[in-house]
PDB file of C-alpha atoms in Angstrom:
ATOM      1  CA  UNK A   1      -8.817  17.710   1.074  1.00 95.00           C
ATOM      2  CA  UNK A   2      -5.907  15.348   1.708  1.00 96.00           C
ATOM      3  CA  UNK A   3      -3.375  15.350  -1.132  1.00 98.00           C
ATOM      4  CA  UNK A   4      -0.054  13.591  -1.640  1.00 98.00           C
ATOM      5  CA  UNK A   5       2.058  14.433  -4.684  1.00 98.00           C
ATOM      6  CA  UNK A   6       5.201  12.542  -5.639  1.00 97.00           C
ATOM      7  CA  UNK A   7       8.022  13.909  -7.764  1.00 97.00           C
ATOM      8  CA  UNK A   8      11.592  13.081  -8.707  1.00 97.00           C
ATOM      9  CA  UNK A   9      11.138   9.928 -10.732  1.00 96.00           C
ATOM     10  CA  UNK A  10      12.800   9.212 -14.036  1.00 97.00           C
ATOM     11  CA  UNK A  11      15.283   7.065 -15.928  1.00 97.00           C
ATOM     12  CA  UNK A  12      18.580   6.235 -14.249  1.00 97.00           C
ATOM     13  CA  UNK A  13      21.415   3.854 -15.033  1.00 97.00           C
ATOM     14  CA  UNK A  14      22.166   0.855 -12.827  1.00 97.00           C
ATOM     15  CA  UNK A  15      24.271   1.970  -9.871  1.00 97.00           C
ATOM     16  CA  UNK A  16      22.862   5.474 -10.058  1.00 98.00           C
ATOM     17  CA  UNK A  17      20.855   7.515  -7.572  1.00 98.00           C
ATOM     18  CA  UNK A  18      17.507   9.292  -7.428  1.00 98.00           C
ATOM     19  CA  UNK A  19      15.664  11.242  -4.744  1.00 98.00           C
ATOM     20  CA  UNK A  20      11.900  10.988  -4.588  1.00 98.00           C
ATOM     21  CA  UNK A  21       9.825  13.644  -2.855  1.00 98.00           C
ATOM     22  CA  UNK A  22       6.273  13.550  -1.536  1.00 98.00           C
ATOM     23  CA  UNK A  23       4.569  16.863  -0.800  1.00 98.00           C
ATOM     24  CA  UNK A  24       1.409  16.651   1.273  1.00 98.00           C
ATOM     25  CA  UNK A  25      -1.457  18.982   2.136  1.00 97.00           C
ATOM     26  CA  UNK A  26      -4.843  18.895   3.793  1.00 97.00           C
ATOM     27  CA  UNK A  27      -3.772  17.387   7.131  1.00 96.00           C
ATOM     28  CA  UNK A  28      -1.319  17.946  10.005  1.00 96.00           C
ATOM     29  CA  UNK A  29       1.688  16.219   8.480  1.00 97.00           C
ATOM     30  CA  UNK A  30       3.854  16.110  11.611  1.00 97.00           C
ATOM     31  CA  UNK A  31       1.331  13.872  13.384  1.00 96.00           C
ATOM     32  CA  UNK A  32       1.370  11.059  10.837  1.00 96.00           C
ATOM     33  CA  UNK A  33       3.750   8.249   9.920  1.00 96.00           C
ATOM     34  CA  UNK A  34       4.479   8.180   6.193  1.00 97.00           C
ATOM     35  CA  UNK A  35       5.576   5.338   3.909  1.00 98.00           C
ATOM     36  CA  UNK A  36       6.732   4.486   0.424  1.00 98.00           C
ATOM     37  CA  UNK A  37       5.186   1.531  -1.453  1.00 98.00           C
ATOM     38  CA  UNK A  38       6.217   0.399  -4.930  1.00 98.00           C
ATOM     39  CA  UNK A  39       4.636  -1.608  -7.725  1.00 97.00           C
ATOM     40  CA  UNK A  40       6.556  -3.219 -10.544  1.00 92.00           C
ATOM     41  CA  UNK A  41       4.923  -3.297 -13.970  1.00 79.00           C
ATOM     42  CA  UNK A  42       2.140  -5.845 -13.977  1.00 75.00           C
ATOM     43  CA  UNK A  43       3.025  -7.014 -10.482  1.00 80.00           C
ATOM     44  CA  UNK A  44       1.790  -6.479  -6.974  1.00 90.00           C
ATOM     45  CA  UNK A  45       2.424  -3.949  -4.256  1.00 96.00           C
ATOM     46  CA  UNK A  46       5.608  -4.035  -2.180  1.00 97.00           C
ATOM     47  CA  UNK A  47       6.252  -2.035   0.978  1.00 97.00           C
ATOM     48  CA  UNK A  48       9.572  -0.166   0.690  1.00 98.00           C
ATOM     49  CA  UNK A  49      10.144   2.108   3.675  1.00 98.00           C
ATOM     50  CA  UNK A  50       8.450   4.057   6.436  1.00 97.00           C
ATOM     51  CA  UNK A  51       9.175   6.949   8.786  1.00 97.00           C
ATOM     52  CA  UNK A  52       7.487   7.716  12.088  1.00 96.00           C
ATOM     53  CA  UNK A  53       6.591  11.037  13.600  1.00 96.00           C
ATOM     54  CA  UNK A  54       9.703  10.865  15.774  1.00 96.00           C
ATOM     55  CA  UNK A  55      11.934  10.138  12.806  1.00 96.00           C
ATOM     56  CA  UNK A  56      12.154   6.396  13.419  1.00 96.00           C
ATOM     57  CA  UNK A  57      12.748   4.586  10.129  1.00 97.00           C
ATOM     58  CA  UNK A  58      11.898   1.175   8.689  1.00 96.00           C
ATOM     59  CA  UNK A  59      13.100  -0.551   5.534  1.00 97.00           C
ATOM     60  CA  UNK A  60      12.273  -3.616   3.496  1.00 96.00           C
ATOM     61  CA  UNK A  61      15.138  -6.090   3.345  1.00 96.00           C
ATOM     62  CA  UNK A  62      15.437  -5.533  -0.417  1.00 95.00           C
ATOM     63  CA  UNK A  63      16.371  -1.856  -0.022  1.00 97.00           C
ATOM     64  CA  UNK A  64      18.052  -1.700   3.397  1.00 97.00           C
ATOM     65  CA  UNK A  65      21.469  -0.097   3.139  1.00 97.00           C
ATOM     66  CA  UNK A  66      20.698   1.458  -0.266  1.00 98.00           C
ATOM     67  CA  UNK A  67      17.625   3.619   0.383  1.00 98.00           C
ATOM     68  CA  UNK A  68      17.193   6.337   3.024  1.00 98.00           C
ATOM     69  CA  UNK A  69      13.869   7.822   4.068  1.00 98.00           C
ATOM     70  CA  UNK A  70      13.619  11.250   5.682  1.00 98.00           C
ATOM     71  CA  UNK A  71      11.044  13.931   6.445  1.00 98.00           C
ATOM     72  CA  UNK A  72      10.897  17.695   6.812  1.00 97.00           C
ATOM     73  CA  UNK A  73       7.827  18.626   8.827  1.00 97.00           C
ATOM     74  CA  UNK A  74       8.312  22.353   8.200  1.00 97.00           C
ATOM     75  CA  UNK A  75       7.951  21.680   4.479  1.00 97.00           C
ATOM     76  CA  UNK A  76       5.132  19.120   4.768  1.00 97.00           C
ATOM     77  CA  UNK A  77       7.292  16.738   2.779  1.00 98.00           C
ATOM     78  CA  UNK A  78       9.138  13.477   3.036  1.00 98.00           C
ATOM     79  CA  UNK A  79      11.721  11.876   0.827  1.00 98.00           C
ATOM     80  CA  UNK A  80      13.303   8.657  -0.403  1.00 98.00           C
ATOM     81  CA  UNK A  81      16.966   8.788  -1.331  1.00 98.00           C
ATOM     82  CA  UNK A  82      17.699   5.795  -3.549  1.00 98.00           C
ATOM     83  CA  UNK A  83      21.314   4.806  -4.136  1.00 98.00           C
ATOM     84  CA  UNK A  84      22.968   1.872  -5.901  1.00 98.00           C
ATOM     85  CA  UNK A  85      19.856   1.391  -7.975  1.00 98.00           C
ATOM     86  CA  UNK A  86      19.243  -1.942  -9.691  1.00 97.00           C
ATOM     87  CA  UNK A  87      17.017  -3.067 -12.539  1.00 95.00           C
ATOM     88  CA  UNK A  88      14.807  -4.743  -9.942  1.00 94.00           C
ATOM     89  CA  UNK A  89      14.043  -1.337  -8.405  1.00 96.00           C
ATOM     90  CA  UNK A  90      12.170  -0.324 -11.562  1.00 97.00           C
ATOM     91  CA  UNK A  91       8.620   0.398 -10.423  1.00 97.00           C
ATOM     92  CA  UNK A  92       5.956   2.978  -9.774  1.00 97.00           C
ATOM     93  CA  UNK A  93       6.627   4.419  -6.326  1.00 98.00           C
ATOM     94  CA  UNK A  94       3.697   5.596  -4.227  1.00 98.00           C
ATOM     95  CA  UNK A  95       3.849   7.690  -1.111  1.00 98.00           C
ATOM     96  CA  UNK A  96       1.153   6.900   1.425  1.00 98.00           C
ATOM     97  CA  UNK A  97      -0.189   8.167   4.725  1.00 98.00           C
ATOM     98  CA  UNK A  98      -0.401   5.664   7.555  1.00 97.00           C
ATOM     99  CA  UNK A  99      -3.755   5.367   9.293  1.00 91.00           C
ATOM    100  CA  UNK A 100      -5.510   2.732  11.397  1.00 84.00           C
ATOM    101  CA  UNK A 101      -3.215   3.356  14.385  1.00 81.00           C
ATOM    102  CA  UNK A 102      -0.115   2.636  12.361  1.00 79.00           C
ATOM    103  CA  UNK A 103      -1.311  -0.335  10.370  1.00 87.00           C
ATOM    104  CA  UNK A 104      -2.915   0.679   7.070  1.00 95.00           C
ATOM    105  CA  UNK A 105      -2.600   3.259   4.285  1.00 97.00           C
ATOM    106  CA  UNK A 106      -5.576   5.577   4.184  1.00 96.00           C
ATOM    107  CA  UNK A 107      -4.353   8.007   1.537  1.00 97.00           C
ATOM    108  CA  UNK A 108      -2.032   7.484  -1.437  1.00 98.00           C
ATOM    109  CA  UNK A 109      -0.276   9.664  -3.977  1.00 98.00           C
ATOM    110  CA  UNK A 110      -0.748   9.134  -7.702  1.00 97.00           C
ATOM    111  CA  UNK A 111       2.640   7.414  -8.064  1.00 97.00           C
ATOM    112  CA  UNK A 112       5.901   8.236  -9.836  1.00 97.00           C
ATOM    113  CA  UNK A 113       7.817   5.986 -12.223  1.00 97.00           C
ATOM    114  CA  UNK A 114      11.414   5.028 -11.559  1.00 97.00           C
ATOM    115  CA  UNK A 115      13.119   3.176 -14.403  1.00 97.00           C
ATOM    116  CA  UNK A 116      16.577   1.682 -13.916  1.00 97.00           C
ATOM    117  CA  UNK A 117      18.157   0.769 -17.226  1.00 96.00           C
ATOM    118  CA  UNK A 118      21.329   1.230 -19.232  1.00 94.00           C
TER     119      UNK A 118
ATOM    120  CA  UNK B   1       9.133 -13.090   6.873  1.00 89.00           C
ATOM    121  CA  UNK B   2       5.355 -13.119   7.011  1.00 95.00           C
ATOM    122  CA  UNK B   3       3.615 -14.235   3.812  1.00 96.00           C
ATOM    123  CA  UNK B   4       0.095 -13.452   2.628  1.00 97.00           C
ATOM    124  CA  UNK B   5      -1.418 -15.679  -0.067  1.00 98.00           C
ATOM    125  CA  UNK B   6      -4.252 -14.602  -2.381  1.00 98.00           C
ATOM    126  CA  UNK B   7      -5.803 -16.388  -5.372  1.00 97.00           C
ATOM    127  CA  UNK B   8      -4.601 -14.758  -8.616  1.00 96.00           C
ATOM    128  CA  UNK B   9      -8.109 -14.341  -9.967  1.00 97.00           C
ATOM    129  CA  UNK B  10     -11.779 -14.496  -9.037  1.00 98.00           C
ATOM    130  CA  UNK B  11     -14.680 -14.233 -11.494  1.00 97.00           C
ATOM    131  CA  UNK B  12     -18.275 -13.413 -10.681  1.00 97.00           C
ATOM    132  CA  UNK B  13     -21.436 -12.453 -12.556  1.00 97.00           C
ATOM    133  CA  UNK B  14     -23.028  -9.046 -11.960  1.00 97.00           C
ATOM    134  CA  UNK B  15     -25.344  -9.052  -8.970  1.00 97.00           C
ATOM    135  CA  UNK B  16     -23.646 -12.043  -7.375  1.00 97.00           C
ATOM    136  CA  UNK B  17     -21.293 -12.154  -4.385  1.00 98.00           C
ATOM    137  CA  UNK B  18     -17.510 -12.187  -4.741  1.00 98.00           C
ATOM    138  CA  UNK B  19     -15.296 -13.562  -1.989  1.00 98.00           C
ATOM    139  CA  UNK B  20     -11.544 -12.930  -2.070  1.00 98.00           C
ATOM    140  CA  UNK B  21      -9.404 -14.762   0.443  1.00 98.00           C
ATOM    141  CA  UNK B  22      -6.098 -13.866   2.056  1.00 98.00           C
ATOM    142  CA  UNK B  23      -4.203 -16.624   3.813  1.00 98.00           C
ATOM    143  CA  UNK B  24      -1.508 -16.230   6.432  1.00 97.00           C
ATOM    144  CA  UNK B  25      -0.192 -18.022   9.499  1.00 96.00           C
ATOM    145  CA  UNK B  26      -2.581 -17.144  12.353  1.00 96.00           C
ATOM    146  CA  UNK B  27      -3.746 -14.105  10.400  1.00 97.00           C
ATOM    147  CA  UNK B  28      -6.749 -13.959  12.723  1.00 97.00           C
ATOM    148  CA  UNK B  29      -4.465 -12.417  15.347  1.00 96.00           C
ATOM    149  CA  UNK B  30      -3.619  -9.485  13.057  1.00 96.00           C
ATOM    150  CA  UNK B  31      -5.564  -6.551  11.662  1.00 96.00           C
ATOM    151  CA  UNK B  32      -6.154  -7.035   7.940  1.00 97.00           C
ATOM    152  CA  UNK B  33      -6.689  -4.221   5.471  1.00 98.00           C
ATOM    153  CA  UNK B  34      -7.949  -4.416   1.887  1.00 98.00           C
ATOM    154  CA  UNK B  35      -7.244  -2.156  -1.091  1.00 98.00           C
ATOM    155  CA  UNK B  36      -8.904  -1.827  -4.482  1.00 98.00           C
ATOM    156  CA  UNK B  37      -6.748  -0.804  -7.434  1.00 97.00           C
ATOM    157  CA  UNK B  38      -8.275  -0.018 -10.785  1.00 96.00           C
ATOM    158  CA  UNK B  39      -6.006   0.019 -13.877  1.00 91.00           C
ATOM    159  CA  UNK B  40      -3.750   3.055 -13.975  1.00 91.00           C
ATOM    160  CA  UNK B  41      -4.861   4.303 -10.585  1.00 95.00           C
ATOM    161  CA  UNK B  42      -3.454   4.332  -7.079  1.00 97.00           C
ATOM    162  CA  UNK B  43      -4.799   1.827  -4.530  1.00 97.00           C
ATOM    163  CA  UNK B  44      -7.819   2.804  -2.451  1.00 98.00           C
ATOM    164  CA  UNK B  45      -8.521   1.498   1.054  1.00 98.00           C
ATOM    165  CA  UNK B  46     -11.888  -0.305   1.044  1.00 98.00           C
ATOM    166  CA  UNK B  47     -11.798  -2.254   4.335  1.00 97.00           C
ATOM    167  CA  UNK B  48      -9.584  -1.727   7.383  1.00 97.00           C
ATOM    168  CA  UNK B  49      -9.145  -3.497  10.714  1.00 96.00           C
ATOM    169  CA  UNK B  50     -10.665  -6.686   9.294  1.00 96.00           C
ATOM    170  CA  UNK B  51     -14.184  -5.366   8.756  1.00 96.00           C
ATOM    171  CA  UNK B  52     -14.483  -1.570   8.994  1.00 96.00           C
ATOM    172  CA  UNK B  53     -15.219   0.622   5.994  1.00 96.00           C
ATOM    173  CA  UNK B  54     -13.747   4.083   5.342  1.00 94.00           C
ATOM    174  CA  UNK B  55     -16.265   6.803   4.658  1.00 93.00           C
ATOM    175  CA  UNK B  56     -17.489   6.711   1.082  1.00 95.00           C
ATOM    176  CA  UNK B  57     -17.031   2.970   0.611  1.00 97.00           C
ATOM    177  CA  UNK B  58     -20.340   1.194  -0.152  1.00 97.00           C
ATOM    178  CA  UNK B  59     -21.822  -1.191   2.392  1.00 97.00           C
ATOM    179  CA  UNK B  60     -21.497  -3.892  -0.281  1.00 98.00           C
ATOM    180  CA  UNK B  61     -17.853  -4.212   0.796  1.00 98.00           C
ATOM    181  CA  UNK B  62     -17.295  -6.199   3.973  1.00 98.00           C
ATOM    182  CA  UNK B  63     -14.555  -8.227   5.590  1.00 98.00           C
ATOM    183  CA  UNK B  64     -13.924 -10.996   8.068  1.00 98.00           C
ATOM    184  CA  UNK B  65     -10.856 -12.571   9.638  1.00 98.00           C
ATOM    185  CA  UNK B  66     -10.390 -15.764  11.608  1.00 97.00           C
ATOM    186  CA  UNK B  67      -7.810 -18.499  11.994  1.00 97.00           C
ATOM    187  CA  UNK B  68      -5.548 -18.569   8.964  1.00 98.00           C
ATOM    188  CA  UNK B  69      -7.849 -16.802   6.492  1.00 98.00           C
ATOM    189  CA  UNK B  70      -9.194 -13.297   6.004  1.00 98.00           C
ATOM    190  CA  UNK B  71     -11.950 -12.670   3.463  1.00 98.00           C
ATOM    191  CA  UNK B  72     -13.120  -9.640   1.528  1.00 98.00           C
ATOM    192  CA  UNK B  73     -16.741  -9.997   0.465  1.00 98.00           C
ATOM    193  CA  UNK B  74     -18.310  -7.846  -2.235  1.00 98.00           C
ATOM    194  CA  UNK B  75     -22.078  -8.219  -2.423  1.00 98.00           C
ATOM    195  CA  UNK B  76     -24.239  -7.358  -5.444  1.00 97.00           C
ATOM    196  CA  UNK B  77     -21.150  -7.039  -7.622  1.00 97.00           C
ATOM    197  CA  UNK B  78     -21.165  -4.285 -10.246  1.00 97.00           C
ATOM    198  CA  UNK B  79     -19.090  -3.830 -13.386  1.00 96.00           C
ATOM    199  CA  UNK B  80     -17.264  -0.979 -11.660  1.00 96.00           C
ATOM    200  CA  UNK B  81     -15.932  -3.360  -9.008  1.00 97.00           C
ATOM    201  CA  UNK B  82     -13.652  -4.978 -11.586  1.00 97.00           C
ATOM    202  CA  UNK B  83     -10.153  -4.300 -10.248  1.00 97.00           C
ATOM    203  CA  UNK B  84      -7.187  -5.795  -8.433  1.00 96.00           C
ATOM    204  CA  UNK B  85      -7.638  -6.320  -4.701  1.00 98.00           C
ATOM    205  CA  UNK B  86      -4.797  -6.562  -2.183  1.00 98.00           C
ATOM    206  CA  UNK B  87      -4.778  -7.585   1.456  1.00 98.00           C
ATOM    207  CA  UNK B  88      -2.196  -6.103   3.843  1.00 98.00           C
ATOM    208  CA  UNK B  89      -1.049  -6.515   7.438  1.00 97.00           C
ATOM    209  CA  UNK B  90       1.634  -5.162   9.722  1.00 94.00           C
ATOM    210  CA  UNK B  91       3.989  -7.879  10.912  1.00 93.00           C
ATOM    211  CA  UNK B  92       5.003  -6.865  14.423  1.00 91.00           C
ATOM    212  CA  UNK B  93       7.749  -9.486  14.662  1.00 92.00           C
ATOM    213  CA  UNK B  94       9.742  -7.868  11.859  1.00 91.00           C
ATOM    214  CA  UNK B  95       8.296  -4.341  11.813  1.00 90.00           C
ATOM    215  CA  UNK B  96       7.471  -4.889   8.157  1.00 94.00           C
ATOM    216  CA  UNK B  97       4.270  -4.012   6.348  1.00 95.00           C
ATOM    217  CA  UNK B  98       3.222  -6.909   4.109  1.00 96.00           C
ATOM    218  CA  UNK B  99       0.965  -7.142   1.057  1.00 97.00           C
ATOM    219  CA  UNK B 100      -0.636 -10.162  -0.504  1.00 97.00           C
ATOM    220  CA  UNK B 101       0.092 -10.865  -4.148  1.00 96.00           C
ATOM    221  CA  UNK B 102      -3.225  -9.431  -5.284  1.00 97.00           C
ATOM    222  CA  UNK B 103      -6.388 -10.870  -6.810  1.00 97.00           C
ATOM    223  CA  UNK B 104      -7.847  -9.754 -10.107  1.00 97.00           C
ATOM    224  CA  UNK B 105     -11.636  -9.583  -9.862  1.00 98.00           C
ATOM    225  CA  UNK B 106     -13.357 -10.085 -13.201  1.00 97.00           C
ATOM    226  CA  UNK B 107     -17.034  -9.254 -13.576  1.00 97.00           C
ATOM    227  CA  UNK B 108     -18.408 -11.572 -16.250  1.00 94.00           C
TER     228      UNK B 108
END
């Protein structure tokens, strides 16, 4: 059974940092691209960042230069280092597996809440 | 950047057909994917590559894509289909993955 489990969320002050983790099981992690998608309260989904099997990385314009995505295949995990956090980054963050030859998200985690507030 | 436009809400009576649109410039040239999100839950892929269904998704869910509009069609709507639905594409020109704003389906 494919499982993705996020951790590392919480309350942080503006300008602060957090590191999200996504631990996966049930599939050969090193052969899949992995992404982060967020959802603000009562709003829609927003793609945040992605990492390919070769370590190539992609970022939404709203987080480029502040967030860093990484992966550790030996640990079946990938991460999102979030720096210089802003109130607008407050959201539920989902990790997701990329399917459909790199286009869609076929499995999602349950989500973790990041709240940026003083 | 590429923009996907969805109606904020669609309402349908049980047993009827719901159609949710997703508009984008020449979206017919892209692969469109659809997700269902029930309150408090993570999104679930219900249609991928315009019209294919993942295993476990009922045949009542179907999709089409042509020109500037993609459509998710839910036949014989049930109360359990009440949820938010999002379309999504990969924009090759920017290497960005893009979501529509979402449509809330209400079953009357």
